[in-house]
Amino acid sequence: MSATIVARLASASAVRRAANVCVRSTSHFHQRLVLPNLIRLYASKSYPPHTIIDMPALSPTMTQGNVGKWAKAVGDSLSPGEILVEIETDKAQMDFEFQDDGYLAKILLEEGAKEVPVGKPIGVYVPNEEDVGAFADYTLDEAISAAGGKPASAPEPAAAPAATVPASAPAAVPSAEPADEPEAPAADRILASPIAKKIALEQGIPLKDIKGSGPGGRIIKADVDAYKPPATKAAPTPAPSTTGAATFEDIPISSMRKTIASRLTSSVQTSPHYYVSSTVTVTKLLKLREALNSTADGRYRLSVNDFLVKAMALASLQVPIANSSWLEAEGVIRQYSVVDVSVAVSTPTGLITPIVKNAHAKGLAGISKEVKDLGKRARDGKLKPDEFIGGTITISNLGMNSAVTSFTSIINAPHSTILAVGTTERKAVEDVDGGIKFEDVITVTGSFDHRVVDGAVGGEWIKAFKRIVENPLELLL
Amino acid sequence: MKSLGARHALASHRASVLRVFLQGYTVDTTAPSTFSVRRQLISSTPSNQKKLYDLEIYVSKSLSPYFNLSFEDYLFKQFPAYRSEHTSCTELPKKVLLLYTNHRSVIIGRNQNPWREANVQSLRANNVPIIRRKSGGGTVFHDEGNANYSVMMPSKEFDRDEHALLLCSALNPVLSQKREQTLLSVNERHDIVDQDARKVSGSAYKLQRGKAYHHGTMLLNSKLGMLSKLLHHSPDGGHEEVEGPGVQSVRSPVSNIGISNEQFTDAIIHAFKEAYTSARDNTLKIRYVDEDSITKEEAPDINKGIEELQSWEWTFGSTPKFLHRFSMEDSTPAVSFTVVGGTIADLESDLPEFAEKKDSLVGIPYRGAEVASQIDSKFWKQRLLRAI
């Protein structure tokens, strides 16, 4: 159905106008307003030269808005800087200031139209006052089809255009037919740029099938490039919204994601990270765990992570430089004498790190209970701020994921160290008497902030950690 | 040639602007609830630099919602429109904070339908004015236990959450001192909620080219029972329904935070001062305003604003076309009015008392007294007088 309207621009000045609209905007705020506004300029057989006004993006994050009061009526003159219509989005009331000269020819969406997506046509303006009357029956459908062959389908939410669509369907059809005619005479003289001709020749695309978007209907390189999937483009036009949904889904950025994004980005960009890996034998640790759990009687249930948290705490007491914070503004490196271990927990909404305070002084059962409780409350979203803000060192354990042998973590500012723990693997190692025995090993990778922890010191910390884990009775010391 | 003293002053001013402040405000917020997300603002910019402004603070001593909203509008009109992307490095951008409290009133958003949002009957019975503000969003109930704040900023600085988070960080220490478990945070709808996810503050915004404002409420010691009565519709021997466009309010359970107006004002002013002005700047002046203290130059615009806010045309007459349906107790439809621009454009009814009077009703302003005067039936006279 889409009426292919050849872009036959009335005059060179019309082209200039489109360019001017973009150039004239100087404010940061306004640039956003004009550029994605998709103000298209075209002339069709049945309508005089006009421009479609789309729902503008009045803020960088705006995706849709409600149409409020139109400050101008059909026939009113528009000058740059005048408020055209009020838009409301997400509790924000905004004035849409139009930036061009002309006369308002048609209001496509009246006051009260809700949830109009950015880019959807809301009105039409014309450069000449006498052309205003020609748009009395202009419909939203025609505006959309003029934009690029996507006829408005039933799902369009706005009530006003839905009411006008059935009434003007007969009007739309006759206007489509005369628009088809100019194509025939235009076909015998195809204007195309040399590069467009070259590319079309190489691709085997017949020029007569390409719609020209350059001046006077000239085919330019961009048109040839855009022509590449011809057959598939025609098919989905009846239901453009559903096709779009199949290829991607837009998940709005939640505040948790924003927080994670900003914190981790700033951490990576500010602290010079370096990584130290170590393969740690945990055979003895696993045996100790089994032994302790067997006599637990329900008082506790230790996990490997609990041992590692404690081991980290003790290693941090032995190498306190890794348990410090770079505090630039205060001009100090704060070396903590206690170890508060932040344990990375994955929740449905995102990553959070509740803290086990004084892990160096707590017993394994205490650590175990606390980690379980904090983890549960983190997933329920019930943590108090002092339970996740702070800490002196972090552990991130992906051991439950059997595919992750090792990984690196991003330091949780303002800490200087984070330990990334991989899964347990069974490795064959040489035995003391020349034979082969099997050991359970875990690969841990520590990320250190080089501003605080030098390479050798990082290595020392890992060495201390390894020593404690491989001889778990050192936890008693 | 600049004097040594002047050069030094300029250099130190520049230095104070460029100095790195460690995490000018560290905001700890949490809302332990399964439905809201915790906002944790550790550092606002990667370089930990405090953004400085030319901060102006106004505190209104008037309780008149008309004066306060008009004054707010006036301040916004006076606020410079920052159109250029490159603001001068020596001149700080402006930020205005206005604090005010209104006596009992219901304030609806710019694009709302007052008949839908509030229980007009209750309002009238309790002599509570209904006022339409200039910013978007939903309906709120104001009384002297509710404090309002308004922050104006250049439009490119516009952020829905920044000042709400600042408020949380300013109030949480005050609240924890009372040894209550109140911890405020900002939820996904940009509202400030307490630890039980009850709303204590709602926000609304207005953006224009170059400038924007964010204003919000804060329930300190508000009479919440009254709020419920005035904002919720209650059937009065029948049902009423409003059909039409207009922003619908999102209802949330609410709660007071229980501090005094003075404590609130002090905490906010202190927080803004700390966050947005240099530590060494002692020039911050707070201007206290009310109807008597505005200048002769300010008065005409402010008074004009007051008149507009009080006018029926602005509050009720500017509502976009809607349908107001009335039905009987047994839900049979009685009459439905189509109201356009505040006047009755059409009415539909099977009841003779309306059908007969259709000609005299169509075209009159949709005001209780006028509509009621056209009807003979006593029952309907009463009902319409209270409902419209």
mmCIF file with all atom_site columns, C-alpha atoms in Angstrom, chain B residues 145-262:
data_model
loop_
_atom_site.group_PDB
_atom_site.id
_atom_site.type_symbol
_atom_site.label_atom_id
_atom_site.label_alt_id
_atom_site.label_comp_id
_atom_site.label_asym_id
_atom_site.label_entity_id
_atom_site.label_seq_id
_atom_site.pdbx_PDB_ins_code
_atom_site.Cartn_x
_atom_site.Cartn_y
_atom_site.Cartn_z
_atom_site.occupancy
_atom_site.B_iso_or_equiv
_atom_site.pdbx_formal_charge
_atom_site.auth_seq_id
_atom_site.auth_comp_id
_atom_site.auth_asym_id
_atom_site.auth_atom_id
_atom_site.pdbx_PDB_model_num
ATOM 1   C CA . GLY B 1 145 ? 2.880   19.249 58.393 1.00 0.00 ? 145 GLY B CA 1
ATOM 2   C CA . ASN B 1 146 ? 4.187   18.929 54.844 1.00 0.00 ? 146 ASN B CA 1
ATOM 3   C CA . ALA B 1 147 ? 7.271   20.767 53.670 1.00 0.00 ? 147 ALA B CA 1
ATOM 4   C CA . ASN B 1 148 ? 7.940   21.590 50.033 1.00 0.00 ? 148 ASN B CA 1
ATOM 5   C CA . TYR B 1 149 ? 11.252  22.128 48.343 1.00 0.00 ? 149 TYR B CA 1
ATOM 6   C CA . SER B 1 150 ? 11.987  23.356 44.849 1.00 0.00 ? 150 SER B CA 1
ATOM 7   C CA . VAL B 1 151 ? 15.362  23.205 43.149 1.00 0.00 ? 151 VAL B CA 1
ATOM 8   C CA . MET B 1 152 ? 16.039  25.125 39.949 1.00 0.00 ? 152 MET B CA 1
ATOM 9   C CA . MET B 1 153 ? 19.000  24.348 37.762 1.00 0.00 ? 153 MET B CA 1
ATOM 10  C CA . PRO B 1 154 ? 20.313  24.697 34.222 1.00 0.00 ? 154 PRO B CA 1
ATOM 11  C CA . SER B 1 155 ? 18.569  22.144 32.028 1.00 0.00 ? 155 SER B CA 1
ATOM 12  C CA . LYS B 1 156 ? 21.707  20.209 31.212 1.00 0.00 ? 156 LYS B CA 1
ATOM 13  C CA . GLU B 1 157 ? 22.169  19.553 34.920 1.00 0.00 ? 157 GLU B CA 1
ATOM 14  C CA . PHE B 1 158 ? 18.668  18.164 35.192 1.00 0.00 ? 158 PHE B CA 1
ATOM 15  C CA . ASP B 1 159 ? 18.610  14.916 37.081 1.00 0.00 ? 159 ASP B CA 1
ATOM 16  C CA . ARG B 1 160 ? 15.511  13.447 38.629 1.00 0.00 ? 160 ARG B CA 1
ATOM 17  C CA . ASP B 1 161 ? 17.334  11.775 41.485 1.00 0.00 ? 161 ASP B CA 1
ATOM 18  C CA . GLU B 1 162 ? 20.234  14.011 42.426 1.00 0.00 ? 162 GLU B CA 1
ATOM 19  C CA . HIS B 1 163 ? 18.433  16.251 44.856 1.00 0.00 ? 163 HIS B CA 1
ATOM 20  C CA . ALA B 1 164 ? 16.214  13.516 46.202 1.00 0.00 ? 164 ALA B CA 1
ATOM 21  C CA . LEU B 1 165 ? 19.354  11.582 47.105 1.00 0.00 ? 165 LEU B CA 1
ATOM 22  C CA . LEU B 1 166 ? 20.837  14.673 48.670 1.00 0.00 ? 166 LEU B CA 1
ATOM 23  C CA . LEU B 1 167 ? 17.735  15.060 50.783 1.00 0.00 ? 167 LEU B CA 1
ATOM 24  C CA . CYS B 1 168 ? 18.025  11.453 51.926 1.00 0.00 ? 168 CYS B CA 1
ATOM 25  C CA . SER B 1 169 ? 21.633  11.924 52.941 1.00 0.00 ? 169 SER B CA 1
ATOM 26  C CA . ALA B 1 170 ? 20.732  15.111 54.776 1.00 0.00 ? 170 ALA B CA 1
ATOM 27  C CA . LEU B 1 171 ? 17.771  13.670 56.643 1.00 0.00 ? 171 LEU B CA 1
ATOM 28  C CA . ASN B 1 172 ? 19.013  10.184 57.473 1.00 0.00 ? 172 ASN B CA 1
ATOM 29  C CA . PRO B 1 173 ? 21.439  11.417 60.149 1.00 0.00 ? 173 PRO B CA 1
ATOM 30  C CA . VAL B 1 174 ? 18.695  13.564 61.688 1.00 0.00 ? 174 VAL B CA 1
ATOM 31  C CA . LEU B 1 175 ? 16.291  10.644 61.691 1.00 0.00 ? 175 LEU B CA 1
ATOM 32  C CA . SER B 1 176 ? 18.773  8.202  63.140 1.00 0.00 ? 176 SER B CA 1
ATOM 33  C CA . GLN B 1 177 ? 19.359  10.610 65.988 1.00 0.00 ? 177 GLN B CA 1
ATOM 34  C CA . LYS B 1 178 ? 15.779  10.154 67.018 1.00 0.00 ? 178 LYS B CA 1
ATOM 35  C CA . ARG B 1 179 ? 16.690  6.516  67.453 1.00 0.00 ? 179 ARG B CA 1
ATOM 36  C CA . GLU B 1 180 ? 14.032  5.496  64.994 1.00 0.00 ? 180 GLU B CA 1
ATOM 37  C CA . GLN B 1 181 ? 14.628  3.001  62.312 1.00 0.00 ? 181 GLN B CA 1
ATOM 38  C CA . THR B 1 182 ? 13.752  5.435  59.576 1.00 0.00 ? 182 THR B CA 1
ATOM 39  C CA . LEU B 1 183 ? 16.100  5.226  56.643 1.00 0.00 ? 183 LEU B CA 1
ATOM 40  C CA . LEU B 1 184 ? 15.232  7.087  53.512 1.00 0.00 ? 184 LEU B CA 1
ATOM 41  C CA . SER B 1 185 ? 16.104  6.144  49.966 1.00 0.00 ? 185 SER B CA 1
ATOM 42  C CA . VAL B 1 186 ? 14.986  6.917  46.445 1.00 0.00 ? 186 VAL B CA 1
ATOM 43  C CA . ASN B 1 187 ? 12.913  4.358  44.584 1.00 0.00 ? 187 ASN B CA 1
ATOM 44  C CA . GLU B 1 188 ? 12.529  3.728  40.892 1.00 0.00 ? 188 GLU B CA 1
ATOM 45  C CA . ARG B 1 189 ? 9.728   6.256  40.543 1.00 0.00 ? 189 ARG B CA 1
ATOM 46  C CA . HIS B 1 190 ? 12.069  8.901  41.907 1.00 0.00 ? 190 HIS B CA 1
ATOM 47  C CA . ASP B 1 191 ? 10.046  9.083  45.123 1.00 0.00 ? 191 ASP B CA 1
ATOM 48  C CA . ILE B 1 192 ? 11.674  9.164  48.527 1.00 0.00 ? 192 ILE B CA 1
ATOM 49  C CA . VAL B 1 193 ? 10.554  6.192  50.572 1.00 0.00 ? 193 VAL B CA 1
ATOM 50  C CA . ASP B 1 194 ? 11.264  5.007  54.081 1.00 0.00 ? 194 ASP B CA 1
ATOM 51  C CA . GLN B 1 195 ? 12.550  1.610  55.135 1.00 0.00 ? 195 GLN B CA 1
ATOM 52  C CA . ASP B 1 196 ? 9.065   0.116  54.809 1.00 0.00 ? 196 ASP B CA 1
ATOM 53  C CA . ALA B 1 197 ? 8.746   1.417  51.255 1.00 0.00 ? 197 ALA B CA 1
ATOM 54  C CA . ARG B 1 198 ? 6.196   3.999  52.342 1.00 0.00 ? 198 ARG B CA 1
ATOM 55  C CA . LYS B 1 199 ? 6.334   7.174  50.376 1.00 0.00 ? 199 LYS B CA 1
ATOM 56  C CA . VAL B 1 200 ? 7.455   10.215 52.317 1.00 0.00 ? 200 VAL B CA 1
ATOM 57  C CA . SER B 1 201 ? 8.093   12.469 49.369 1.00 0.00 ? 201 SER B CA 1
ATOM 58  C CA . GLY B 1 202 ? 6.833   12.794 45.829 1.00 0.00 ? 202 GLY B CA 1
ATOM 59  C CA . SER B 1 203 ? 8.434   14.785 43.029 1.00 0.00 ? 203 SER B CA 1
ATOM 60  C CA . ALA B 1 204 ? 7.435   16.616 39.919 1.00 0.00 ? 204 ALA B CA 1
ATOM 61  C CA . TYR B 1 205 ? 9.454   18.409 37.304 1.00 0.00 ? 205 TYR B CA 1
ATOM 62  C CA . LYS B 1 206 ? 9.309   21.133 34.725 1.00 0.00 ? 206 LYS B CA 1
ATOM 63  C CA . LEU B 1 207 ? 11.730  21.587 31.882 1.00 0.00 ? 207 LEU B CA 1
ATOM 64  C CA . GLN B 1 208 ? 12.090  24.521 29.622 1.00 0.00 ? 208 GLN B CA 1
ATOM 65  C CA . ARG B 1 209 ? 14.772  25.471 27.193 1.00 0.00 ? 209 ARG B CA 1
ATOM 66  C CA . GLY B 1 210 ? 17.917  26.048 29.201 1.00 0.00 ? 210 GLY B CA 1
ATOM 67  C CA . LYS B 1 211 ? 16.451  25.560 32.667 1.00 0.00 ? 211 LYS B CA 1
ATOM 68  C CA . ALA B 1 212 ? 14.544  23.070 34.719 1.00 0.00 ? 212 ALA B CA 1
ATOM 69  C CA . TYR B 1 213 ? 13.152  22.572 38.183 1.00 0.00 ? 213 TYR B CA 1
ATOM 70  C CA . HIS B 1 214 ? 12.499  19.665 40.425 1.00 0.00 ? 214 HIS B CA 1
ATOM 71  C CA . HIS B 1 215 ? 10.109  20.207 43.257 1.00 0.00 ? 215 HIS B CA 1
ATOM 72  C CA . GLY B 1 216 ? 8.831   17.818 45.827 1.00 0.00 ? 216 GLY B CA 1
ATOM 73  C CA . THR B 1 217 ? 6.994   17.335 49.073 1.00 0.00 ? 217 THR B CA 1
ATOM 74  C CA . MET B 1 218 ? 8.149   15.917 52.366 1.00 0.00 ? 218 MET B CA 1
ATOM 75  C CA . LEU B 1 219 ? 5.680   14.513 54.839 1.00 0.00 ? 219 LEU B CA 1
ATOM 76  C CA . LEU B 1 220 ? 6.851   15.670 58.252 1.00 0.00 ? 220 LEU B CA 1
ATOM 77  C CA . ASN B 1 221 ? 3.754   15.642 60.446 1.00 0.00 ? 221 ASN B CA 1
ATOM 78  C CA . SER B 1 222 ? 0.941   15.713 57.966 1.00 0.00 ? 222 SER B CA 1
ATOM 79  C CA . LYS B 1 223 ? -2.595  14.676 58.817 1.00 0.00 ? 223 LYS B CA 1
ATOM 80  C CA . LEU B 1 224 ? -2.620  11.554 56.721 1.00 0.00 ? 224 LEU B CA 1
ATOM 81  C CA . GLY B 1 225 ? -6.178  10.648 57.578 1.00 0.00 ? 225 GLY B CA 1
ATOM 82  C CA . MET B 1 226 ? -7.345  13.873 55.979 1.00 0.00 ? 226 MET B CA 1
ATOM 83  C CA . LEU B 1 227 ? -5.233  13.092 52.929 1.00 0.00 ? 227 LEU B CA 1
ATOM 84  C CA . SER B 1 228 ? -7.035  9.862  52.392 1.00 0.00 ? 228 SER B CA 1
ATOM 85  C CA . LYS B 1 229 ? -10.447 11.435 52.775 1.00 0.00 ? 229 LYS B CA 1
ATOM 86  C CA . LEU B 1 230 ? -9.738  14.222 50.307 1.00 0.00 ? 230 LEU B CA 1
ATOM 87  C CA . LEU B 1 231 ? -7.947  12.294 47.632 1.00 0.00 ? 231 LEU B CA 1
ATOM 88  C CA . HIS B 1 232 ? -9.971  9.160  47.504 1.00 0.00 ? 232 HIS B CA 1
ATOM 89  C CA . HIS B 1 233 ? -13.308 9.054  45.937 1.00 0.00 ? 233 HIS B CA 1
ATOM 90  C CA . SER B 1 234 ? -16.131 7.917  48.107 1.00 0.00 ? 234 SER B CA 1
ATOM 91  C CA . PRO B 1 235 ? -19.479 7.026  46.717 1.00 0.00 ? 235 PRO B CA 1
ATOM 92  C CA . ASP B 1 236 ? -22.247 9.281  47.907 1.00 0.00 ? 236 ASP B CA 1
ATOM 93  C CA . GLY B 1 237 ? -25.439 7.469  47.310 1.00 0.00 ? 237 GLY B CA 1
ATOM 94  C CA . GLY B 1 238 ? -24.255 6.442  43.888 1.00 0.00 ? 238 GLY B CA 1
ATOM 95  C CA . HIS B 1 239 ? -21.171 6.121  41.752 1.00 0.00 ? 239 HIS B CA 1
ATOM 96  C CA . GLU B 1 240 ? -19.151 8.532  39.738 1.00 0.00 ? 240 GLU B CA 1
ATOM 97  C CA . GLU B 1 241 ? -16.676 7.903  37.003 1.00 0.00 ? 241 GLU B CA 1
ATOM 98  C CA . VAL B 1 242 ? -14.417 10.205 35.067 1.00 0.00 ? 242 VAL B CA 1
ATOM 99  C CA . GLU B 1 243 ? -13.333 9.022  31.652 1.00 0.00 ? 243 GLU B CA 1
ATOM 100 C CA . GLY B 1 244 ? -10.802 10.907 29.660 1.00 0.00 ? 244 GLY B CA 1
ATOM 101 C CA . PRO B 1 245 ? -7.175  11.791 29.153 1.00 0.00 ? 245 PRO B CA 1
ATOM 102 C CA . GLY B 1 246 ? -5.067  13.294 31.844 1.00 0.00 ? 246 GLY B CA 1
ATOM 103 C CA . VAL B 1 247 ? -2.245  12.018 33.946 1.00 0.00 ? 247 VAL B CA 1
ATOM 104 C CA . GLN B 1 248 ? -3.483  9.523  36.497 1.00 0.00 ? 248 GLN B CA 1
ATOM 105 C CA . SER B 1 249 ? -1.988  9.671  39.951 1.00 0.00 ? 249 SER B CA 1
ATOM 106 C CA . VAL B 1 250 ? -0.179  6.600  41.178 1.00 0.00 ? 250 VAL B CA 1
ATOM 107 C CA . ARG B 1 251 ? -1.322  5.896  44.700 1.00 0.00 ? 251 ARG B CA 1
ATOM 108 C CA . SER B 1 252 ? 1.235   4.815  47.271 1.00 0.00 ? 252 SER B CA 1
ATOM 109 C CA . PRO B 1 253 ? 1.071   4.142  50.979 1.00 0.00 ? 253 PRO B CA 1
ATOM 110 C CA . VAL B 1 254 ? 2.479   7.154  52.786 1.00 0.00 ? 254 VAL B CA 1
ATOM 111 C CA . SER B 1 255 ? 4.137   7.955  56.064 1.00 0.00 ? 255 SER B CA 1
ATOM 112 C CA . ASN B 1 256 ? 5.420   10.933 58.028 1.00 0.00 ? 256 ASN B CA 1
ATOM 113 C CA . ILE B 1 257 ? 9.073   11.190 58.958 1.00 0.00 ? 257 ILE B CA 1
ATOM 114 C CA . GLY B 1 258 ? 8.251   12.966 62.173 1.00 0.00 ? 258 GLY B CA 1
ATOM 115 C CA . ILE B 1 259 ? 10.673  15.881 62.327 1.00 0.00 ? 259 ILE B CA 1
ATOM 116 C CA . SER B 1 260 ? 9.779   19.535 62.714 1.00 0.00 ? 260 SER B CA 1
ATOM 117 C CA . ASN B 1 261 ? 9.672   22.081 59.904 1.00 0.00 ? 261 ASN B CA 1
ATOM 118 C CA . GLU B 1 262 ? 12.676  23.850 61.438 1.00 0.00 ? 262 GLU B CA 1
#
